[in-house]
CSV table of C-alpha atoms in Angstrom, one decimal:
chain,number,residue,atom,x,y,z
I,21,MET,CA,-0.1,0.2,0.3
I,22,MET,CA,1.1,3.7,-1.0
I,23,GLN,CA,2.3,5.7,2.1
I,24,PHE,CA,2.1,9.0,2.8
I,25,ILE,CA,5.6,9.4,4.5
I,26,ASP,CA,7.7,5.7,3.7
I,27,LEU,CA,9.8,5.1,6.7
I,28,ALA,CA,10.0,1.9,6.5
I,29,ALA,CA,12.0,2.4,3.0
I,30,GLN,CA,13.9,4.7,4.5
I,31,TYR,CA,14.8,2.2,7.2
I,32,GLN,CA,15.7,-0.4,4.8
I,33,HIS,CA,18.3,1.4,2.6
I,34,LEU,CA,19.8,2.8,5.2
I,35,LYS,CA,19.5,-0.6,7.5
I,36,GLU,CA,23.1,-1.9,7.9
I,37,LYS,CA,24.6,1.5,8.7
I,38,ILE,CA,21.7,2.4,11.2
I,39,ASP,CA,21.9,-0.9,12.8
I,40,ALA,CA,25.6,-0.7,12.9
I,41,ARG,CA,25.4,2.6,15.3
I,42,ILE,CA,22.7,1.7,17.5
I,43,HIS,CA,24.9,-1.7,18.1
I,44,LYS,CA,27.7,0.6,18.8
I,45,VAL,CA,25.8,2.7,21.9
I,46,LEU,CA,24.3,-0.2,23.3
I,47,ASP,CA,28.0,-1.9,23.4
I,48,HIS,CA,29.3,1.3,24.9
I,49,GLY,CA,25.8,1.6,27.4
I,50,GLN,CA,26.2,5.6,27.5
I,51,TYR,CA,22.5,6.2,26.7
I,52,ILE,CA,22.0,9.9,27.7
I,53,MET,CA,24.1,12.0,26.6
I,54,GLY,CA,27.0,9.6,25.3
I,55,PRO,CA,29.3,10.8,23.2
I,56,GLU,CA,26.8,10.3,19.7
I,57,VAL,CA,25.0,13.3,21.3
I,58,GLN,CA,28.2,15.7,20.9
I,59,GLU,CA,29.0,14.0,17.5
I,60,LEU,CA,25.6,14.8,16.1
I,61,GLU,CA,25.5,19.0,17.9
I,62,GLU,CA,28.7,19.8,15.9
I,63,LYS,CA,27.4,18.0,12.2
I,64,LEU,CA,24.2,20.0,13.1
I,65,ALA,CA,26.1,22.9,13.4
I,66,GLU,CA,28.2,22.3,10.4
I,67,TYR,CA,25.1,21.5,8.2
I,68,VAL,CA,23.0,25.0,9.2
I,69,GLY,CA,26.4,27.0,8.7
I,70,VAL,CA,26.1,28.3,12.9
I,71,LYS,CA,28.5,28.3,16.0
I,72,HIS,CA,25.8,26.1,18.3
I,73,ALA,CA,24.0,23.2,17.7
I,74,ILE,CA,22.1,22.1,21.1
I,75,THR,CA,20.1,18.5,20.9
I,76,CYS,CA,17.3,18.2,23.6
I,77,ALA,CA,13.9,15.9,23.6
I,78,ASN,CA,11.6,16.8,21.3
I,79,GLY,CA,10.8,20.5,18.8
I,80,THR,CA,8.3,21.4,21.5
I,81,ASP,CA,11.0,20.9,24.2
I,82,ALA,CA,13.3,22.9,21.8
I,83,LEU,CA,10.6,26.3,21.5
I,84,THR,CA,10.0,26.2,25.2
I,85,LEU,CA,14.0,26.2,25.7
I,86,ALA,CA,14.6,29.1,23.3
I,87,LEU,CA,11.7,31.4,25.4
I,88,MET,CA,13.5,30.3,28.1
I,89,ALA,CA,16.6,31.4,27.3
I,90,LEU,CA,14.9,34.8,25.7
I,91,GLU,CA,13.2,35.2,29.2
I,92,VAL,CA,10.2,35.3,27.9
I,93,GLY,CA,7.2,35.5,30.5
I,94,GLU,CA,4.3,36.9,31.8
I,95,GLY,CA,3.0,39.8,30.1
I,96,ASP,CA,5.2,39.9,27.3
I,97,ALA,CA,3.4,39.6,23.5
I,98,VAL,CA,4.9,37.0,21.5
I,99,PHE,CA,3.8,37.0,17.7
I,100,VAL,CA,3.4,33.8,16.0
I,101,PRO,CA,1.5,32.6,12.6
I,102,THR,CA,-2.2,31.5,13.1
I,103,PHE,CA,-2.1,28.7,10.7
I,104,THR,CA,0.8,26.1,12.3
I,105,PHE,CA,1.0,23.5,14.3
I,106,PHE,CA,-0.1,24.1,18.2
I,107,ALA,CA,3.7,23.4,19.7
I,108,SER,CA,3.9,26.7,18.2
I,109,ALA,CA,1.7,28.6,20.3
I,110,GLU,CA,1.5,26.8,22.7
I,111,THR,CA,5.1,26.9,23.9
I,112,VAL,CA,4.1,30.7,24.2
I,113,ALA,CA,1.4,30.0,26.7
I,114,PHE,CA,3.1,27.6,28.3
I,115,ALA,CA,6.2,30.6,29.6
I,116,ASN,CA,3.0,32.5,30.9
I,117,ALA,CA,3.5,34.8,28.0
I,118,THR,CA,0.6,36.2,25.8
I,119,PRO,CA,1.0,34.6,21.7
I,120,VAL,CA,-0.4,37.3,19.7
I,121,PHE,CA,-1.3,35.6,16.1
I,122,VAL,CA,-0.6,37.1,12.9
I,123,ASP,CA,-2.2,36.2,9.2
I,124,SER,CA,-0.9,33.9,6.8
I,125,ASP,CA,1.0,34.9,3.5
I,126,PRO,CA,-1.5,33.4,0.7
I,127,ASP,CA,1.1,32.7,-1.5
I,128,THR,CA,3.6,30.9,0.8
I,129,PHE,CA,1.5,30.4,3.1
I,130,ASN,CA,4.2,31.8,6.3
I,131,ILE,CA,3.5,34.9,8.5
I,132,CYS,CA,2.6,37.6,6.5
I,133,PRO,CA,4.9,40.3,7.7
I,134,ILE,CA,2.5,43.2,6.3
I,135,ASP,CA,0.1,41.4,9.0
I,136,LEU,CA,2.9,41.4,11.2
I,137,GLU,CA,3.2,44.4,11.4
I,138,LYS,CA,-0.4,45.6,11.9
I,139,ARG,CA,-1.1,43.2,14.7
I,140,ILE,CA,2.4,45.1,16.1
I,141,GLN,CA,0.9,48.5,16.3
I,142,VAL,CA,-2.2,47.4,17.7
I,143,VAL,CA,-0.2,46.1,20.6
I,144,LYS,CA,2.1,48.6,21.3
I,145,GLY,CA,-0.8,51.1,20.8
I,146,GLU,CA,-2.9,49.7,24.0
I,147,GLY,CA,0.5,49.3,26.0
I,148,LYS,CA,-0.9,46.2,27.8
I,149,LEU,CA,1.8,44.2,26.5
I,150,ASN,CA,5.8,44.1,25.9
I,151,LEU,CA,6.5,43.4,22.3
I,152,LYS,CA,8.5,40.4,23.2
I,153,ALA,CA,9.5,38.7,19.9
I,154,ILE,CA,8.6,37.4,16.9
I,155,MET,CA,8.0,33.5,16.7
I,156,ALA,CA,8.1,32.4,12.8
I,157,VAL,CA,7.3,28.5,11.0
I,158,ASP,CA,8.6,27.6,8.3
I,159,LEU,CA,6.3,26.1,6.7
I,160,PHE,CA,5.8,22.8,4.6
I,161,GLY,CA,10.0,22.5,4.1
I,162,LEU,CA,9.6,26.7,3.4
I,163,PRO,CA,11.9,29.3,4.9
I,164,ALA,CA,9.6,32.2,6.0
I,165,ASN,CA,10.4,35.6,5.0
I,166,TYR,CA,13.9,35.8,7.2
I,167,PRO,CA,14.7,39.8,5.5
I,168,GLU,CA,11.7,40.9,6.0
I,169,LEU,CA,10.9,39.9,9.5
I,170,GLU,CA,14.4,40.6,10.2
I,171,LYS,CA,13.7,44.1,9.7
I,172,ILE,CA,10.7,44.4,11.3
I,173,ALA,CA,12.3,42.5,14.3
I,174,ALA,CA,14.7,45.4,14.6
I,175,LYS,CA,12.3,48.3,13.7
I,176,TYR,CA,10.5,47.1,16.9
I,177,ASP,CA,13.9,46.1,18.7
I,178,MET,CA,12.0,42.6,19.2
I,179,LYS,CA,13.7,38.8,19.3
I,180,LEU,CA,13.5,36.7,16.3
I,181,ILE,CA,13.1,32.7,16.5
I,182,GLU,CA,12.7,30.5,13.7
I,183,ASP,CA,10.7,27.3,14.4
I,184,ALA,CA,12.2,24.8,11.5
I,185,ALA,CA,10.7,21.7,12.6
I,186,GLN,CA,9.2,21.7,9.1
I,187,GLY,CA,11.8,24.0,7.3
I,188,PHE,CA,15.2,22.1,8.3
I,189,GLY,CA,17.2,21.5,4.6
I,190,GLY,CA,15.4,24.8,3.2
I,191,GLU,CA,17.4,28.1,2.1
I,192,ILE,CA,17.2,31.9,1.1
I,193,ASN,CA,20.0,32.8,-0.8
I,194,GLY,CA,22.2,29.7,-0.1
I,195,LYS,CA,21.2,30.6,3.8
I,196,ARG,CA,20.0,27.4,5.8
I,197,ALA,CA,16.9,27.1,7.7
I,198,GLY,CA,18.2,27.4,11.1
I,199,SER,CA,20.8,29.8,11.0
I,200,PHE,CA,17.7,32.7,11.3
I,201,GLY,CA,16.7,34.3,14.1
I,202,ASP,CA,18.5,35.1,17.3
I,203,ILE,CA,17.8,31.6,18.1
I,204,ALA,CA,16.2,28.8,15.9
I,205,THR,CA,14.8,25.5,16.5
I,206,THR,CA,13.8,21.9,14.8
I,207,SER,CA,12.4,19.0,15.8
I,208,PHE,CA,13.9,15.6,14.6
I,209,PHE,CA,9.7,13.8,15.0
I,210,PRO,CA,10.3,10.9,12.3
I,211,ALA,CA,8.0,11.9,10.1
I,212,LYS,CA,10.2,15.5,9.7
I,213,PRO,CA,12.6,15.8,6.9
I,214,LEU,CA,15.2,15.0,9.0
I,215,GLY,CA,13.8,12.7,11.6
I,216,CYS,CA,14.7,10.2,14.2
I,217,TYR,CA,13.2,6.9,15.9
I,218,GLY,CA,11.5,8.5,18.3
I,219,ASP,CA,11.6,12.4,19.5
I,220,GLY,CA,14.0,14.4,19.1
I,221,GLY,CA,15.1,18.0,18.4
I,222,ALA,CA,17.5,20.8,18.5
I,223,ILE,CA,18.6,24.6,19.4
I,224,PHE,CA,20.5,26.4,16.5
I,225,THR,CA,22.2,29.8,17.8
I,226,ASP,CA,25.4,31.6,17.1
I,227,ASP,CA,25.3,33.4,20.4
I,228,ASP,CA,27.7,31.8,23.1
I,229,ASP,CA,25.9,33.3,25.7
I,230,TYR,CA,22.1,31.8,24.5
I,231,ALA,CA,24.5,29.0,23.7
I,232,ALA,CA,25.5,28.2,27.3
I,233,LEU,CA,22.3,29.0,28.5
I,234,ILE,CA,20.6,26.5,26.9
I,235,LYS,CA,23.0,23.5,27.8
I,236,SER,CA,22.1,24.3,31.2
I,237,LEU,CA,18.6,24.6,31.0
I,238,ARG,CA,17.9,21.1,29.2
I,239,VAL,CA,19.6,19.9,32.5
I,240,HIS,CA,18.1,21.1,34.8
I,241,GLY,CA,19.5,24.6,35.0
I,242,LYS,CA,22.7,22.4,35.8
I,243,GLY,CA,26.4,24.4,36.9
I,244,VAL,CA,29.6,23.4,36.2
I,245,ASP,CA,28.6,19.6,38.8
I,246,LYS,CA,25.3,18.5,37.7
I,247,TYR,CA,24.4,18.8,41.2
I,248,ASP,CA,25.1,22.3,41.8
I,249,ASN,CA,21.9,23.3,40.0
I,250,VAL,CA,21.9,27.2,39.1
I,251,ARG,CA,19.2,28.0,37.8
I,252,ILE,CA,15.3,26.3,37.1
I,253,GLY,CA,15.8,24.5,34.0
I,254,ILE,CA,13.7,21.0,32.3
I,255,ASN,CA,15.0,17.6,31.9
I,256,SER,CA,14.8,17.8,28.1
I,257,ARG,CA,18.2,15.4,26.7
I,258,LEU,CA,18.6,14.0,23.0
I,259,ASP,CA,19.0,10.2,24.1
I,260,THR,CA,21.9,8.6,22.6
I,261,ILE,CA,19.8,5.9,20.5
I,262,GLN,CA,18.2,8.8,18.5
I,263,ALA,CA,21.6,10.6,17.7
I,264,ALA,CA,22.8,7.8,16.6
I,265,VAL,CA,20.3,7.4,14.1
I,266,LEU,CA,20.5,10.6,12.6
I,267,LEU,CA,24.3,10.8,12.2
I,268,GLU,CA,23.3,8.2,9.9
I,269,LYS,CA,20.2,9.9,8.2
I,270,ILE,CA,22.3,13.3,8.3
I,271,VAL,CA,24.8,12.1,6.0
I,272,GLU,CA,21.9,10.8,3.6
I,273,PHE,CA,20.1,13.9,3.9
I,274,PRO,CA,21.9,15.7,0.8
I,275,SER,CA,21.1,12.8,-1.5
I,276,GLU,CA,16.8,12.9,0.1
I,277,LEU,CA,16.7,16.7,-0.3
I,278,ILE,CA,17.1,15.9,-4.2
I,279,LYS,CA,14.9,13.7,-4.4
I,280,ARG,CA,12.3,15.5,-2.4
I,281,ASN,CA,13.2,18.3,-4.8
I,282,TRP,CA,12.4,16.2,-8.2
I,283,LEU,CA,9.1,14.9,-6.8
I,284,ALA,CA,8.0,18.8,-6.1
I,285,SER,CA,9.4,19.3,-9.5
I,286,LYS,CA,7.7,16.2,-11.4
I,287,TYR,CA,4.0,17.1,-9.2
I,288,THR,CA,4.5,21.0,-10.2
I,289,GLY,CA,5.3,19.8,-13.9
I,290,GLN,CA,2.0,17.6,-14.2
I,291,LEU,CA,-0.1,19.5,-12.1
I,292,SER,CA,-0.3,23.4,-12.4
I,293,ALA,CA,-2.3,23.8,-15.7
I,294,THR,CA,-4.8,22.3,-13.0
I,295,TYR,CA,-4.5,22.6,-9.9
I,296,GLU,CA,-2.7,25.3,-7.2
I,297,VAL,CA,-0.2,24.2,-6.4
I,298,PRO,CA,3.4,25.5,-4.0
I,299,ILE,CA,4.7,28.6,-4.9
I,300,ILE,CA,8.3,28.9,-4.1
I,301,PRO,CA,10.1,32.7,-4.1
I,302,GLU,CA,13.0,33.2,-5.9
I,303,GLY,CA,16.1,32.3,-4.0
I,304,TYR,CA,14.6,30.3,-1.5
I,305,ALA,CA,14.6,26.5,-1.7
I,306,SER,CA,12.3,23.8,0.3
I,307,SER,CA,12.9,21.1,1.7
I,308,TRP,CA,9.2,19.9,1.0
I,309,ALA,CA,8.3,18.7,4.4
I,310,GLN,CA,5.0,18.4,2.7
I,311,TYR,CA,4.1,19.1,-1.3
I,312,SER,CA,0.5,20.6,-0.7
I,313,LEU,CA,-2.6,21.8,-3.2
I,314,LEU,CA,-5.3,24.5,-2.9
I,315,ALA,CA,-8.8,23.4,-3.5
I,316,SER,CA,-11.1,25.8,-5.2
I,317,ASP,CA,-13.3,25.5,-1.3
I,318,SER,CA,-13.8,22.5,1.5
I,319,GLU,CA,-15.9,20.5,-0.4
I,320,GLU,CA,-13.6,20.5,-3.8
I,321,ARG,CA,-11.1,19.1,-1.4
I,322,ALA,CA,-13.2,16.6,0.8
I,323,ARG,CA,-14.3,15.2,-2.8
I,324,ILE,CA,-10.6,14.8,-4.7
I,325,MET,CA,-9.3,13.5,-1.1
I,326,MET,CA,-12.6,10.8,-0.9
I,327,LYS,CA,-11.3,10.2,-4.7
I,328,LEU,CA,-7.6,9.3,-3.6
I,329,LYS,CA,-8.5,7.5,-0.7
I,330,GLU,CA,-10.8,4.7,-2.8
I,331,CYS,CA,-7.9,4.4,-5.0
I,332,ASN,CA,-5.4,4.0,-2.1
I,333,ILE,CA,-3.7,7.0,-2.2
I,334,PRO,CA,-3.3,8.5,1.1
I,335,SER,CA,-3.6,12.0,1.6
I,336,MET,CA,-3.8,14.7,4.4
I,337,ILE,CA,-4.7,18.1,5.8
I,338,TYR,CA,-2.1,20.8,7.4
I,339,TYR,CA,-4.2,22.5,9.6
I,340,GLN,CA,-7.4,22.9,9.2
I,341,THR,CA,-8.1,24.9,12.6
I,342,CYS,CA,-6.2,27.3,13.0
I,343,MET,CA,-4.5,29.0,16.7
I,344,HIS,CA,-7.4,31.5,16.5
I,345,LYS,CA,-9.8,28.7,16.8
I,346,GLN,CA,-8.3,26.8,19.0
I,347,THR,CA,-10.5,25.6,22.4
I,348,ALA,CA,-7.3,26.2,24.2
I,349,PHE,CA,-7.2,30.0,22.9
I,350,LYS,CA,-10.8,30.3,23.1
I,351,ALA,CA,-10.0,33.6,25.6
I,352,LEU,CA,-7.9,34.8,23.0
I,353,ASN,CA,-9.9,34.2,19.8
I,354,GLU,CA,-10.7,37.1,17.5
I,355,GLN,CA,-8.8,39.8,20.2
I,356,TYR,CA,-6.7,41.3,17.8
I,357,GLY,CA,-8.8,40.6,14.3
I,358,ASN,CA,-9.6,38.5,11.5
I,359,TYR,CA,-7.4,35.8,9.8
I,360,PRO,CA,-8.7,36.2,6.0
I,361,ASN,CA,-6.2,34.0,4.1
I,362,ALA,CA,-5.5,31.5,7.3
I,363,ASP,CA,-9.3,31.1,7.4
I,364,LYS,CA,-9.3,30.3,3.6
I,365,LEU,CA,-5.9,28.3,4.1
I,366,ALA,CA,-7.5,25.5,6.0
I,367,SER,CA,-10.3,24.8,4.1
I,368,ARG,CA,-8.8,24.7,1.2
I,369,VAL,CA,-5.1,22.9,1.6
I,370,TYR,CA,-4.5,19.8,1.8
I,371,SER,CA,-0.6,17.7,0.7
I,372,LEU,CA,0.0,15.0,-1.6
I,373,PRO,CA,2.3,11.5,-0.5
I,374,MET,CA,6.2,13.4,-0.3
I,375,HIS,CA,9.1,11.7,0.4
I,376,PRO,CA,12.2,10.2,-1.2
I,377,TYR,CA,12.2,6.8,-1.5
I,378,PHE,CA,8.3,7.8,-3.9
I,379,LYS,CA,8.9,5.1,-6.8
I,380,GLU,CA,7.7,7.0,-10.5
I,381,SER,CA,5.1,4.5,-10.5
I,382,GLU,CA,3.2,5.8,-7.2
I,383,PHE,CA,3.7,9.0,-8.5
I,384,ASP,CA,1.6,7.5,-11.8
I,385,ALA,CA,-0.7,6.4,-9.9
I,386,VAL,CA,-1.1,9.8,-8.0
I,387,THR,CA,-1.2,12.5,-10.5
I,388,LYS,CA,-3.8,9.9,-12.9
I,389,VAL,CA,-6.3,10.3,-10.4
I,390,LEU,CA,-5.8,13.7,-10.2
I,391,MET,CA,-6.3,14.5,-14.1
I,392,THR,CA,-9.5,12.2,-14.4
I,393,LEU,CA,-11.0,14.7,-11.9
């Protein structure tokens, strides 16, 4: 049966190398913060092009650690896209800060710089919250508009966080996702472009002080000695076996990106005359965490997805409920106005199978169904 993301095929391709890496960990027995963790952090920093990569237990913790390092707390406003996964806004609320939702760019689906500045001005005018940070998300693999976001952050003296959970491997003019903003984060959830075989995450920064602080915070706020805790932290360490898996996957990752881009190009070439396909701005490169189309409305989306299902072709919706409509954020609902672009995306977007081990025959099966609708 066709897989939406075929992790089994990836494992079979890398089985011998991954198994050897895992057995090495089993032999030395350093299951937490073993030597593979430091080796992975060095390779991640080199790949992204930053001074520091600090691994942690998952992508949500990565965001939490970034907010802790930036001292985000009660009374602070953090501007986040409303069209994204729940964790982005959840971590802001968990820090006792206030998430302020921002509408989407209708072309890229990422946070809209124009709408962002409008909402910053509204919050500033109200005078109730401190303008603290912007958290941008690299949705579906495409980096957000960091050239504009960096200008806005500087203009209002705010920090900028890059949530590259989906964007790892993406680029803007050769600068890789994970290297934008004051601090960037990513997730190694198995379905991500670079995923492990469990949970995992990482934080990226060029700032030595932030790096040292995050390394302390991820291990209960420890000082020089692990039994001297100098601050309140959390327990968020990447286990050594997951690091071992990622060490082999990151070697293969550049080749997998080529395959992802090949598949995306084939989809676009075949479907662009009939469907609304993804738009990649000039100078940008996506890691294609998802390949998403836009239906004309929710009814057409449901009809297309049902036909794909009847033909045993998986498809998914990301994300059908925006942050401003989530039950958990009911108290903030519509506080700062409407989000027309995001609401349209939530009712229209759907994603096709996308992974580096997709076969030509599977591609033909997907496009055959879509072209007969």
